[in-house]
Amino acid sequence: HLTRLQHLNLSSNAVDSLEGVQGLPSLAILNLSSNRLAGALPPLRGLPNLTHLNLSYNGLTSLQGLHALLSPSTPTAAHTSHAAPPPHAHPLRKLNLKHNLISSVQAFGVLVHFPALQELSLGGNPVCMQPTARQQLLTLLPQLASLDDTPSHNITA
């Protein structure tokens, strides 16, 4: 098995499912950019040490599958509210979502469960066309140090 694998680059491979990517306990960096992931992000399970996740250049509209990172044994349907506390803090620090199809700030609500998240990239998503979207995201995720490669303290409404 690949239990010691720490870095996995599956970019530009026409990936349309996350089957086989789950259950990698040592994985820290996962690159799924430029693939065929579309609609709702499938649940990501069994990745307790994931710190960097690149999902850029896909067709994602929802991030609900990230809930599975918080509690691999709990079905994702149980995590529909972003008000419920996570079972444990997940170490995800960097998330690249550039050039997907995310159209609302509410779609990022799942990210409140990732207190270690410091860097978020979302340029090229329809949500970026909303004039106050970046400021709303910083209100939702005050721990962010940078948003789209811009220090969060330099972002204004």
PDB file of C-alpha atoms in Angstrom:
ATOM      1  CA  HIS A   1       0.000   0.000   0.000  1.00  0.00           C
ATOM      2  CA  LEU A   2       0.911   3.668  -0.281  1.00  0.00           C
ATOM      3  CA  THR A   3       0.617   4.540   3.407  1.00  0.00           C
ATOM      4  CA  ARG A   4       3.863   6.570   3.391  1.00  0.00           C
ATOM      5  CA  LEU A   5       3.061   8.593   0.250  1.00  0.00           C
ATOM      6  CA  GLN A   6       3.351  12.318   1.051  1.00  0.00           C
ATOM      7  CA  HIS A   7       2.996  14.064  -2.321  1.00  0.00           C
ATOM      8  CA  LEU A   8       0.676  13.018  -5.149  1.00  0.00           C
ATOM      9  CA  ASN A   9       0.416  14.903  -8.441  1.00  0.00           C
ATOM     10  CA  LEU A  10      -2.497  13.764 -10.602  1.00  0.00           C
ATOM     11  CA  SER A  11      -2.801  16.990 -12.593  1.00  0.00           C
ATOM     12  CA  SER A  12      -3.840  16.861 -16.261  1.00  0.00           C
ATOM     13  CA  ASN A  13      -4.908  13.220 -16.165  1.00  0.00           C
ATOM     14  CA  ALA A  14      -8.627  13.478 -17.037  1.00  0.00           C
ATOM     15  CA  VAL A  15      -9.486  12.422 -13.465  1.00  0.00           C
ATOM     16  CA  ASP A  16     -13.268  12.532 -12.957  1.00  0.00           C
ATOM     17  CA  SER A  17     -13.506  10.553  -9.710  1.00  0.00           C
ATOM     18  CA  LEU A  18     -11.562  10.430  -6.459  1.00  0.00           C
ATOM     19  CA  GLU A  19     -11.648   6.657  -6.256  1.00  0.00           C
ATOM     20  CA  GLY A  20      -8.232   5.425  -5.169  1.00  0.00           C
ATOM     21  CA  VAL A  21      -7.144   8.808  -3.791  1.00  0.00           C
ATOM     22  CA  GLN A  22      -8.655   8.128  -0.370  1.00  0.00           C
ATOM     23  CA  GLY A  23      -7.059   6.423   2.610  1.00  0.00           C
ATOM     24  CA  LEU A  24      -3.559   7.865   2.261  1.00  0.00           C
ATOM     25  CA  PRO A  25      -2.730   8.731   5.881  1.00  0.00           C
ATOM     26  CA  SER A  26       0.645  10.403   5.205  1.00  0.00           C
ATOM     27  CA  LEU A  27      -0.395  12.425   2.164  1.00  0.00           C
ATOM     28  CA  ALA A  28       0.365  16.132   2.690  1.00  0.00           C
ATOM     29  CA  ILE A  29       0.190  17.551  -0.847  1.00  0.00           C
ATOM     30  CA  LEU A  30      -2.436  16.571  -3.410  1.00  0.00           C
ATOM     31  CA  ASN A  31      -2.595  18.144  -6.875  1.00  0.00           C
ATOM     32  CA  LEU A  32      -5.775  17.409  -8.814  1.00  0.00           C
ATOM     33  CA  SER A  33      -5.592  20.461 -11.069  1.00  0.00           C
ATOM     34  CA  SER A  34      -6.659  20.460 -14.717  1.00  0.00           C
ATOM     35  CA  ASN A  35      -8.850  17.391 -14.536  1.00  0.00           C
ATOM     36  CA  ARG A  36     -12.513  16.584 -15.095  1.00  0.00           C
ATOM     37  CA  LEU A  37     -13.886  16.902 -11.572  1.00  0.00           C
ATOM     38  CA  ALA A  38     -17.286  18.513 -12.055  1.00  0.00           C
ATOM     39  CA  GLY A  39     -20.263  19.567  -9.957  1.00  0.00           C
ATOM     40  CA  ALA A  40     -19.978  18.784  -6.254  1.00  0.00           C
ATOM     41  CA  LEU A  41     -16.542  17.777  -5.017  1.00  0.00           C
ATOM     42  CA  PRO A  42     -16.668  14.058  -4.148  1.00  0.00           C
ATOM     43  CA  PRO A  43     -15.903  13.267  -0.492  1.00  0.00           C
ATOM     44  CA  LEU A  44     -12.205  13.249   0.372  1.00  0.00           C
ATOM     45  CA  ARG A  45     -11.699  10.623   3.079  1.00  0.00           C
ATOM     46  CA  GLY A  46      -8.720   9.223   4.917  1.00  0.00           C
ATOM     47  CA  LEU A  47      -6.361  12.160   4.333  1.00  0.00           C
ATOM     48  CA  PRO A  48      -5.725  13.338   7.916  1.00  0.00           C
ATOM     49  CA  ASN A  49      -2.401  15.048   7.152  1.00  0.00           C
ATOM     50  CA  LEU A  50      -3.343  16.892   3.955  1.00  0.00           C
ATOM     51  CA  THR A  51      -1.967  20.440   4.109  1.00  0.00           C
ATOM     52  CA  HIS A  52      -2.036  21.507   0.427  1.00  0.00           C
ATOM     53  CA  LEU A  53      -4.880  20.771  -1.985  1.00  0.00           C
ATOM     54  CA  ASN A  54      -4.938  21.990  -5.587  1.00  0.00           C
ATOM     55  CA  LEU A  55      -8.303  21.628  -7.315  1.00  0.00           C
ATOM     56  CA  SER A  56      -7.796  24.400  -9.874  1.00  0.00           C
ATOM     57  CA  TYR A  57      -9.008  24.165 -13.470  1.00  0.00           C
ATOM     58  CA  ASN A  58     -11.848  21.722 -12.911  1.00  0.00           C
ATOM     59  CA  GLY A  59     -15.616  22.202 -13.107  1.00  0.00           C
ATOM     60  CA  LEU A  60     -16.449  22.240  -9.397  1.00  0.00           C
ATOM     61  CA  THR A  61     -19.568  24.058  -8.205  1.00  0.00           C
ATOM     62  CA  SER A  62     -19.628  22.851  -4.574  1.00  0.00           C
ATOM     63  CA  LEU A  63     -17.033  22.027  -1.916  1.00  0.00           C
ATOM     64  CA  GLN A  64     -19.191  19.777   0.280  1.00  0.00           C
ATOM     65  CA  GLY A  65     -16.803  16.843  -0.230  1.00  0.00           C
ATOM     66  CA  LEU A  66     -14.280  18.622   1.984  1.00  0.00           C
ATOM     67  CA  HIS A  67     -16.431  17.759   5.024  1.00  0.00           C
ATOM     68  CA  ALA A  68     -15.214  14.175   4.764  1.00  0.00           C
ATOM     69  CA  LEU A  69     -11.686  15.340   5.649  1.00  0.00           C
ATOM     70  CA  LEU A  70     -12.940  16.321   9.095  1.00  0.00           C
ATOM     71  CA  SER A  71     -14.343  12.977  10.121  1.00  0.00           C
ATOM     72  CA  PRO A  72     -13.679  10.101   7.717  1.00  0.00           C
ATOM     73  CA  SER A  73     -16.016   7.757   9.590  1.00  0.00           C
ATOM     74  CA  THR A  74     -18.981  10.158   9.537  1.00  0.00           C
ATOM     75  CA  PRO A  75     -21.133  10.366   6.401  1.00  0.00           C
ATOM     76  CA  THR A  76     -20.916  13.744   4.689  1.00  0.00           C
ATOM     77  CA  ALA A  77     -24.702  14.128   4.820  1.00  0.00           C
ATOM     78  CA  ALA A  78     -24.383  14.678   8.572  1.00  0.00           C
ATOM     79  CA  HIS A  79     -22.278  17.785   7.909  1.00  0.00           C
ATOM     80  CA  THR A  80     -24.620  20.122   6.113  1.00  0.00           C
ATOM     81  CA  SER A  81     -24.436  23.115   8.440  1.00  0.00           C
ATOM     82  CA  HIS A  82     -21.261  25.134   8.771  1.00  0.00           C
ATOM     83  CA  ALA A  83     -22.272  26.012  12.336  1.00  0.00           C
ATOM     84  CA  ALA A  84     -21.535  22.549  13.763  1.00  0.00           C
ATOM     85  CA  PRO A  85     -18.085  22.174  15.324  1.00  0.00           C
ATOM     86  CA  PRO A  86     -15.682  19.795  13.602  1.00  0.00           C
ATOM     87  CA  PRO A  87     -14.719  16.588  15.423  1.00  0.00           C
ATOM     88  CA  HIS A  88     -11.054  17.640  15.172  1.00  0.00           C
ATOM     89  CA  ALA A  89      -9.014  20.386  13.578  1.00  0.00           C
ATOM     90  CA  HIS A  90      -7.725  19.445  10.138  1.00  0.00           C
ATOM     91  CA  PRO A  91      -4.271  20.717   9.055  1.00  0.00           C
ATOM     92  CA  LEU A  92      -5.318  21.956   5.562  1.00  0.00           C
ATOM     93  CA  ARG A  93      -3.371  25.226   5.075  1.00  0.00           C
ATOM     94  CA  LYS A  94      -3.448  25.936   1.340  1.00  0.00           C
ATOM     95  CA  LEU A  95      -6.394  25.470  -1.025  1.00  0.00           C
ATOM     96  CA  ASN A  96      -6.302  26.355  -4.728  1.00  0.00           C
ATOM     97  CA  LEU A  97      -9.722  26.543  -6.360  1.00  0.00           C
ATOM     98  CA  LYS A  98      -8.872  28.813  -9.294  1.00  0.00           C
ATOM     99  CA  HIS A  99     -10.888  28.483 -12.493  1.00  0.00           C
ATOM    100  CA  ASN A 100     -13.797  26.354 -11.338  1.00  0.00           C
ATOM    101  CA  LEU A 101     -17.522  27.148 -11.498  1.00  0.00           C
ATOM    102  CA  ILE A 102     -18.161  28.279  -7.924  1.00  0.00           C
ATOM    103  CA  SER A 103     -20.758  31.036  -8.060  1.00  0.00           C
ATOM    104  CA  SER A 104     -21.598  31.949  -4.452  1.00  0.00           C
ATOM    105  CA  VAL A 105     -19.796  32.905  -1.279  1.00  0.00           C
ATOM    106  CA  GLN A 106     -22.023  30.417   0.566  1.00  0.00           C
ATOM    107  CA  ALA A 107     -20.282  27.572  -1.273  1.00  0.00           C
ATOM    108  CA  PHE A 108     -17.196  28.344   0.825  1.00  0.00           C
ATOM    109  CA  GLY A 109     -19.058  27.836   4.116  1.00  0.00           C
ATOM    110  CA  VAL A 110     -17.499  24.400   4.605  1.00  0.00           C
ATOM    111  CA  LEU A 111     -14.118  26.125   4.980  1.00  0.00           C
ATOM    112  CA  VAL A 112     -15.027  27.512   8.409  1.00  0.00           C
ATOM    113  CA  HIS A 113     -14.166  24.024   9.695  1.00  0.00           C
ATOM    114  CA  PHE A 114     -10.540  24.404   8.612  1.00  0.00           C
ATOM    115  CA  PRO A 115      -8.973  26.809  11.134  1.00  0.00           C
ATOM    116  CA  ALA A 116      -5.451  26.147   9.811  1.00  0.00           C
ATOM    117  CA  LEU A 117      -6.387  27.403   6.318  1.00  0.00           C
ATOM    118  CA  GLN A 118      -4.085  30.326   5.521  1.00  0.00           C
ATOM    119  CA  GLU A 119      -4.074  30.602   1.719  1.00  0.00           C
ATOM    120  CA  LEU A 120      -7.100  30.464  -0.565  1.00  0.00           C
ATOM    121  CA  SER A 121      -7.014  30.987  -4.332  1.00  0.00           C
ATOM    122  CA  LEU A 122     -10.283  31.327  -6.204  1.00  0.00           C
ATOM    123  CA  GLY A 123      -9.648  33.627  -9.180  1.00  0.00           C
ATOM    124  CA  GLY A 124     -11.506  32.717 -12.340  1.00  0.00           C
ATOM    125  CA  ASN A 125     -14.658  31.531 -10.543  1.00  0.00           C
ATOM    126  CA  PRO A 126     -17.996  33.264 -11.223  1.00  0.00           C
ATOM    127  CA  VAL A 127     -18.126  34.308  -7.545  1.00  0.00           C
ATOM    128  CA  CYS A 128     -15.218  36.682  -8.228  1.00  0.00           C
ATOM    129  CA  MET A 129     -17.510  38.833 -10.366  1.00  0.00           C
ATOM    130  CA  GLN A 130     -19.426  39.830  -7.226  1.00  0.00           C
ATOM    131  CA  PRO A 131     -17.979  43.153  -6.006  1.00  0.00           C
ATOM    132  CA  THR A 132     -18.007  42.245  -2.301  1.00  0.00           C
ATOM    133  CA  ALA A 133     -17.173  38.540  -2.548  1.00  0.00           C
ATOM    134  CA  ARG A 134     -13.569  38.811  -1.364  1.00  0.00           C
ATOM    135  CA  GLN A 135     -14.515  40.919   1.646  1.00  0.00           C
ATOM    136  CA  GLN A 136     -17.334  38.495   2.499  1.00  0.00           C
ATOM    137  CA  LEU A 137     -14.867  35.603   2.332  1.00  0.00           C
ATOM    138  CA  LEU A 138     -12.478  37.365   4.681  1.00  0.00           C
ATOM    139  CA  THR A 139     -15.351  37.891   7.117  1.00  0.00           C
ATOM    140  CA  LEU A 140     -16.285  34.211   6.835  1.00  0.00           C
ATOM    141  CA  LEU A 141     -12.641  33.068   7.075  1.00  0.00           C
ATOM    142  CA  PRO A 142     -10.798  35.604   9.248  1.00  0.00           C
ATOM    143  CA  GLN A 143      -7.792  33.292   9.651  1.00  0.00           C
ATOM    144  CA  LEU A 144      -6.778  33.705   5.985  1.00  0.00           C
ATOM    145  CA  ALA A 145      -3.371  35.291   5.508  1.00  0.00           C
ATOM    146  CA  SER A 146      -3.817  35.578   1.742  1.00  0.00           C
ATOM    147  CA  LEU A 147      -6.614  35.463  -0.779  1.00  0.00           C
ATOM    148  CA  ASP A 148      -5.685  35.082  -4.437  1.00  0.00           C
ATOM    149  CA  ASP A 149      -2.031  35.708  -3.609  1.00  0.00           C
ATOM    150  CA  THR A 150      -2.871  39.051  -1.978  1.00  0.00           C
ATOM    151  CA  PRO A 151      -2.236  39.542   1.742  1.00  0.00           C
ATOM    152  CA  SER A 152      -5.645  39.632   3.414  1.00  0.00           C
ATOM    153  CA  HIS A 153      -4.937  42.960   5.143  1.00  0.00           C
ATOM    154  CA  ASN A 154      -4.592  44.589   1.681  1.00  0.00           C
ATOM    155  CA  ILE A 155      -8.052  43.517   0.482  1.00  0.00           C
ATOM    156  CA  THR A 156     -10.795  46.116   0.665  1.00  0.00           C
ATOM    157  CA  ALA A 157     -14.458  45.989  -0.269  1.00  0.00           C
TER     158      ALA A 157
END
